[in-house]
Coordinates of C-alpha atoms in Angstrom, one line a residue:
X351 CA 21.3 16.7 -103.3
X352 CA 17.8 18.7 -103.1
X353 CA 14.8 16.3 -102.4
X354 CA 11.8 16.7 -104.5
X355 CA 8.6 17.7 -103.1
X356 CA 5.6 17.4 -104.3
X357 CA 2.8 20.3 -102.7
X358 CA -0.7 19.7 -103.2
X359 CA -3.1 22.3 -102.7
X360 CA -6.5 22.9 -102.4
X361 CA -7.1 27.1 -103.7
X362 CA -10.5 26.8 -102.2
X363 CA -10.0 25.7 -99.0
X364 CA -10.6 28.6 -96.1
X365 CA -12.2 30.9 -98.4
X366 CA -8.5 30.7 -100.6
X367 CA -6.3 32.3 -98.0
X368 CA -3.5 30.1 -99.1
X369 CA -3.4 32.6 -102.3
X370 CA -1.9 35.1 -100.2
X371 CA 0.8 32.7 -98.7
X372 CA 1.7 31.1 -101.7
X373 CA 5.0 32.3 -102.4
X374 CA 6.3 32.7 -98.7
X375 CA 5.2 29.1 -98.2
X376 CA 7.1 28.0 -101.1
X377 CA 10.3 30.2 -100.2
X378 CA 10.4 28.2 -97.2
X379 CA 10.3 24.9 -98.6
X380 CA 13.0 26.2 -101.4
X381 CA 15.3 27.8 -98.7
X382 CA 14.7 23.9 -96.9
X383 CA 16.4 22.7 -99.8
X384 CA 13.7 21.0 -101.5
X385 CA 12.9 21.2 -105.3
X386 CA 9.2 21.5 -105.5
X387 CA 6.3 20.5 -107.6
X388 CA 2.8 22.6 -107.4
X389 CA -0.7 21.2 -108.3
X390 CA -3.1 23.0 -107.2
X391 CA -6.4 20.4 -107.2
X392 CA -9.3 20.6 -109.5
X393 CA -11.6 19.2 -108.0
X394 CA -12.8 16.7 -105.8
X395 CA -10.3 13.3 -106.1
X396 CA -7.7 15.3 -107.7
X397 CA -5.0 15.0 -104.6
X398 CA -5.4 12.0 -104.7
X399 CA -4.5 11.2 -108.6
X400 CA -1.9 13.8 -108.6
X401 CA -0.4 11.4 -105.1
X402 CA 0.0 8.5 -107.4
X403 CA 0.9 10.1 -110.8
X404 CA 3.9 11.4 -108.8
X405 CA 4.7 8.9 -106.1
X406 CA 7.8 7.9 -107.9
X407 CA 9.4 11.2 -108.6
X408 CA 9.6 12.9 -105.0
X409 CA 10.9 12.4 -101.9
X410 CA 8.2 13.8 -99.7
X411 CA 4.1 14.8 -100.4
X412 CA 2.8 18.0 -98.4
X413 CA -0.8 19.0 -98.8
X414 CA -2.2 22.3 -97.9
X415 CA -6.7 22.7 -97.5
X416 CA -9.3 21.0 -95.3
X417 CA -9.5 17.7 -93.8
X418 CA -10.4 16.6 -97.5
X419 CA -7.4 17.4 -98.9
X420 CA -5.7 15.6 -96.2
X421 CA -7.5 12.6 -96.5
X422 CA -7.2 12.4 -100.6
X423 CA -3.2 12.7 -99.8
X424 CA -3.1 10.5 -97.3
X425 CA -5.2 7.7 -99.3
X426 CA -2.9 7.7 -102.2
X427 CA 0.3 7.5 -99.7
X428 CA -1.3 4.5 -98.8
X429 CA -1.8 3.2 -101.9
X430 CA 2.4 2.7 -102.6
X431 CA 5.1 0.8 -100.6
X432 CA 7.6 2.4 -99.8
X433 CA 5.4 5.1 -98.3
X434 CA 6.5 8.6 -99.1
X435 CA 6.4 10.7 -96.0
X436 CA 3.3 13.3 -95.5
X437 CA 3.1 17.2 -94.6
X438 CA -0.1 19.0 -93.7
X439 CA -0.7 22.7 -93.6
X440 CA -4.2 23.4 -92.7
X441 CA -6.0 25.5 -94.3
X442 CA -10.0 23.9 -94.0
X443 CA -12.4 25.8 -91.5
X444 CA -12.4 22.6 -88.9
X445 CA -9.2 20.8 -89.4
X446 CA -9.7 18.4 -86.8
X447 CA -6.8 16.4 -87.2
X448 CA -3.8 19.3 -87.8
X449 CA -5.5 20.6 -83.9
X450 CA -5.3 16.9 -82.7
X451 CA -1.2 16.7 -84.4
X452 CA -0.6 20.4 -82.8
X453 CA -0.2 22.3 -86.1
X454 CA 0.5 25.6 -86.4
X455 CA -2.8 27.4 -87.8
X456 CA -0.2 30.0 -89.1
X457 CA 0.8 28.9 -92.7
X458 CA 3.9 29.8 -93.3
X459 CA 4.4 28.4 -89.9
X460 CA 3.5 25.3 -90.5
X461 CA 5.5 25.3 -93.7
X462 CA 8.2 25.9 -91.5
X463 CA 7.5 23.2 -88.9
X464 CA 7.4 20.9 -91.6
X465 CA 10.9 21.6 -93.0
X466 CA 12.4 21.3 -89.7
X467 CA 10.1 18.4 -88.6
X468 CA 10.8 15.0 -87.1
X469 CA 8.5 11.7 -88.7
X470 CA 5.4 10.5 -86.3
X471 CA 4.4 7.5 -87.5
X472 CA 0.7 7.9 -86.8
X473 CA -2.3 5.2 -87.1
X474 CA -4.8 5.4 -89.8
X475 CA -8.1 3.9 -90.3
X476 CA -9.7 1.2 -93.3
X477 CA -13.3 1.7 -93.7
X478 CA -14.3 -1.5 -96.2
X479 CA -11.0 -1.3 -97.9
X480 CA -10.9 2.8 -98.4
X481 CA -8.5 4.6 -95.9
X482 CA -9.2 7.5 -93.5
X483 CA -7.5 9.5 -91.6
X484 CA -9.1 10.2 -88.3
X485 CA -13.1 9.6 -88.0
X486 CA -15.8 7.6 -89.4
X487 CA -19.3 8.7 -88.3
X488 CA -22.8 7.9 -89.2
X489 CA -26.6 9.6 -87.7
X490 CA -27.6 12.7 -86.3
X491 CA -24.8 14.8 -85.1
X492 CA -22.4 13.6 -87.7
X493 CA -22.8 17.4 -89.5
X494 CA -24.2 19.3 -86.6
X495 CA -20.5 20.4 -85.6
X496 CA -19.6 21.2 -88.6
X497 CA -22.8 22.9 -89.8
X498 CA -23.0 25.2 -86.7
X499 CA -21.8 28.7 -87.2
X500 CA -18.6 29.4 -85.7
X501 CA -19.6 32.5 -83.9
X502 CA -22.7 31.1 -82.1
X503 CA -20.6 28.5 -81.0
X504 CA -17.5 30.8 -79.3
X505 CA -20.6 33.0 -77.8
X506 CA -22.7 30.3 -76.4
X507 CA -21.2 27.4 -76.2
X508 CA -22.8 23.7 -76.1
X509 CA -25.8 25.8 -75.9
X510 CA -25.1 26.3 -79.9
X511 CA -24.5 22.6 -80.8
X512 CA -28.1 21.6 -78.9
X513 CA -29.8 24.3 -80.4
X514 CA -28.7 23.1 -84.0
X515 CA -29.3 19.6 -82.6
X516 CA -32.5 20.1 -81.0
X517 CA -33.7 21.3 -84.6
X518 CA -33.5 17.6 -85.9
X519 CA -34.7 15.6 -82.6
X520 CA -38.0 15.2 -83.5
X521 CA -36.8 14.1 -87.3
X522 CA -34.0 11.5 -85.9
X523 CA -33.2 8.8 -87.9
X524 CA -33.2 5.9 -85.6
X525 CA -30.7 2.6 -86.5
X526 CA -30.9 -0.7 -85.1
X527 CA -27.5 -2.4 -85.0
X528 CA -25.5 -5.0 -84.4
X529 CA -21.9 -4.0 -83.0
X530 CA -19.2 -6.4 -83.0
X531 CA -15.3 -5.9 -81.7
X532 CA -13.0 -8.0 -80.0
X533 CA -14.0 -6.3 -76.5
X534 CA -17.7 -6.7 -77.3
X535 CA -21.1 -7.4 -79.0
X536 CA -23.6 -4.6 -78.4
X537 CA -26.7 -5.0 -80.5
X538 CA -29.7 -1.9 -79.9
X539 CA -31.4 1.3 -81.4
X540 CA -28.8 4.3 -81.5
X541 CA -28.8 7.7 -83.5
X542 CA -25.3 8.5 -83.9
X543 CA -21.6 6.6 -83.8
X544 CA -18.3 7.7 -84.2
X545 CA -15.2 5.7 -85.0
X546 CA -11.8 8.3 -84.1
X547 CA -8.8 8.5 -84.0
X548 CA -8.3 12.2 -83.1
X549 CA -8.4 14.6 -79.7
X550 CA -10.7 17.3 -81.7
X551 CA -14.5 16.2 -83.7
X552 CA -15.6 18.7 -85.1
X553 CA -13.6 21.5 -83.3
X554 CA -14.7 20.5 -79.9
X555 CA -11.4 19.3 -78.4
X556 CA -11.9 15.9 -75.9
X557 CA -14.9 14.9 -77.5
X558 CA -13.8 11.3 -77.8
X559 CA -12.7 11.1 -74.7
X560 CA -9.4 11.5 -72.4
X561 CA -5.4 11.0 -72.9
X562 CA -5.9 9.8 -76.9
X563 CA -2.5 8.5 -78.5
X564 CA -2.8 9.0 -82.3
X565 CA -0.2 6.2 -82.4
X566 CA -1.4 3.1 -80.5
X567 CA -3.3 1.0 -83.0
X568 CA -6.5 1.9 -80.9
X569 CA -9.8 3.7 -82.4
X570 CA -12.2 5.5 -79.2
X571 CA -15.8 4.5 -80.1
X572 CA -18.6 6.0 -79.5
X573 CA -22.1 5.8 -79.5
X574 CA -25.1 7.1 -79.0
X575 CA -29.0 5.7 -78.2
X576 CA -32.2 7.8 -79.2
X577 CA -33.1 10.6 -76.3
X578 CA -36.9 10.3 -75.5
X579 CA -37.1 14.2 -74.7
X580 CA -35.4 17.3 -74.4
X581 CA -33.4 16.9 -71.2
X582 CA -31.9 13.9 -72.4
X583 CA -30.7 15.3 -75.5
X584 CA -29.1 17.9 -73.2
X585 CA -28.1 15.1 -71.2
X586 CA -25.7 13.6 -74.1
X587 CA -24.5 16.8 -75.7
X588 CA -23.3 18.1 -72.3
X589 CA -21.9 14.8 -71.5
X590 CA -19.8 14.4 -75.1
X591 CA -18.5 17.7 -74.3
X592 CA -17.4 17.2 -71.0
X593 CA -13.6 17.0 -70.3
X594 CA -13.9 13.6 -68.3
X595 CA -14.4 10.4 -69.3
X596 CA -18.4 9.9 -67.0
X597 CA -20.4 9.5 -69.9
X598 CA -24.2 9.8 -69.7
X599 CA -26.1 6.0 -70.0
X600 CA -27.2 7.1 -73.6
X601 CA -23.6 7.2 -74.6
X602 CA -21.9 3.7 -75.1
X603 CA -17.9 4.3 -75.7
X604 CA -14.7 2.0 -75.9
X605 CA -11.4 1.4 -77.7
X606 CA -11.0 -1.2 -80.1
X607 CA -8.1 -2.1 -83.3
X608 CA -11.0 -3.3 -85.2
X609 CA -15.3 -3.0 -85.3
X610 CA -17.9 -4.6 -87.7
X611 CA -21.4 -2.9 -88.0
X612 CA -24.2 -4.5 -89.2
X613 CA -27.7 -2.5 -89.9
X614 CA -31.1 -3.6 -91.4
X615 CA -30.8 -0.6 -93.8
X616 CA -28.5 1.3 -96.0
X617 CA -27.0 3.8 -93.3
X618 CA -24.7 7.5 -94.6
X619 CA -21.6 7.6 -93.6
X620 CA -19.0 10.4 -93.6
X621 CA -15.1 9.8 -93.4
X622 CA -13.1 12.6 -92.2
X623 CA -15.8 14.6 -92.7
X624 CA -16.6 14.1 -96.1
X625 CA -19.3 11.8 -98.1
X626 CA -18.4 8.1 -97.0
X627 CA -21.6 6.5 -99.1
X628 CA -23.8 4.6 -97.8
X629 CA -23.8 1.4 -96.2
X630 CA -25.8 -1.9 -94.9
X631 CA -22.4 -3.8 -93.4
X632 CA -19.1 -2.1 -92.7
X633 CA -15.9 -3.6 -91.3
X634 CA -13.3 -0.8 -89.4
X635 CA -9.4 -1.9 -89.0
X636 CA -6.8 0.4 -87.8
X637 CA -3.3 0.4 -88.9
X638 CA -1.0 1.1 -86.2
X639 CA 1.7 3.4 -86.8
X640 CA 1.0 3.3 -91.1
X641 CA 2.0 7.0 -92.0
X642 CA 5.3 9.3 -91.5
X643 CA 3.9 12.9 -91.1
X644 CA 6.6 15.7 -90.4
X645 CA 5.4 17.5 -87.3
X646 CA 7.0 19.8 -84.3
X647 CA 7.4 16.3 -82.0
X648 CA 7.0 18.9 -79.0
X649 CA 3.4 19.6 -80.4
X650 CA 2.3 16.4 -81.0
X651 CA 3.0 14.9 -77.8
X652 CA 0.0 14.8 -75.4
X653 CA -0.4 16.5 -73.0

């Protein structure tokens, strides 16, 4: 008996390369034995309707775009018990999370992987009831990675990311905070804070730090105070890029299942790289092991 899938795309995502791939990418889900459903999305919100308009006819959910797209999907997965399985074919300009899972960045390749996949039961985040998938951020860097232009970054660098940085230090929004987790209470001035669970931010791989297990019920935290000058801005950017895990004294980092922080004003905050709203009080939870996604097991196991 064929399953029934249910593909989810986003025909804006990459500058719409997927409308090239289309039909290969469906002959390989049709040759895999799978009857399939297409909705393309409309607009922001859609994937995630569509997720829970169809939850009860189909087998299996696979979403094709940016980490949006993902993150819609994934939410309304969430949303149902039994929870159908998830496949992701990245088509966004970052897609953090596919290079964290090992996905092919080829799309019919990734089709492929997923019909011949195994399920990896990977953690997800709650951010004051609404799911993510792999990051919560707030402050000053939390669009520099994604605002700065590919090219400048493969010819120079972390020279790129503190030269879009250094644009903003002397306009940095400065939070005072109270942090509270299981491991610890931190309470201080910082400028930036991340809340992952993912090997690549922004496209910079080991950002959040060293051998990161998507599936441990663990988020990597980190934080950042205010630089007083120049050097020390360079200080923390070459330090978050760094492969190992000797982080600058600006740079406060940990893991944790769970993380409450409070702020004396309404803070942004993006989720998965996307608008998050803003936010006086916020209370982080992971969910260990909450999603099936069909990935080349090979891939996903770290290194």
């Amino acid at each position: 008996m064929k399953k029934k899938m249910l593909f989810v795309y986003n025909p804006r995502s990459g500058k719409g390369q997927i409308r090239g791939k289309l039909a290969d990418i469906l002959d390989v889900f049709v040759k895999g034995g799978c009857e399939v459903i297409v909705h393309p999305t409309q607009g922001p919100g859609d994937a995630y309707r569509v997720v829970q308009e169809y939850r009860d006819q189909v087998d299996l959910v696979v979403c094709c775009g940016g980490d949006g797209t993902l993150d819609e999907a994934a939410a309304g997965i969430m949303k149902q018990e039994p929870r159908l399985p998830l496949g992701y074919i990245p088509a966004g300009s970052t897609n953090d999370f596919a290079g964290s899972l090992g996905l092919s960045k080829n799309m019919v390749e990734a089709a492929r992987e997923i019909m011949q996949g195994q399920y990896f039961a990977c953690d997800m985040g709650n951010f004051n009831g609404r799911t993510f998938v792999y990051i919560a951020a707030f402050g000053l860097f939390t669009d520099v990675s994604y605002e700065t232009d590919q090219g400048l970054k493969n010819a120079l660098g972390h020279f790129a990311y503190l030269l879009e940085a250094g644009k903003r230090l002397f306009n940095v929004p400065t939070y005072r905070l109270k942090i509270t987790s299981d491991e610890r209470c931190l309470e201080g001035d910082f400028i930036y804070g991340m809340i992952t669970n993912a090997r690549s931010v922004g496209g910079i791989k080991n950002i959040t730090g060293n051998r990161i297990e998507l599936n441990d019920g663990l988020f990597e935290v980190t934080l950042v105070h205010p630089p007083k000058n120049p050097l020390e801005l360079n200080e923390i950017i070459l330090s978050l890029l760094s492969p190992n895990d000797n982080k600058s004294k600006l740079i406060k980092d940990f893991r944790t299942n769970r993380i409450e922080i409070q702020a004396a004003e309404e803070i942004a905050w993006t989720l998965d790289g996307e608008a998050g709203g803003t936010h006086k009080n916020v209370r982080i939870s992971i969910q260990k092991e909450a999603l099936n996604l069909l990935v080349n097991p090979e891939k996903t196991r770290q290194k």
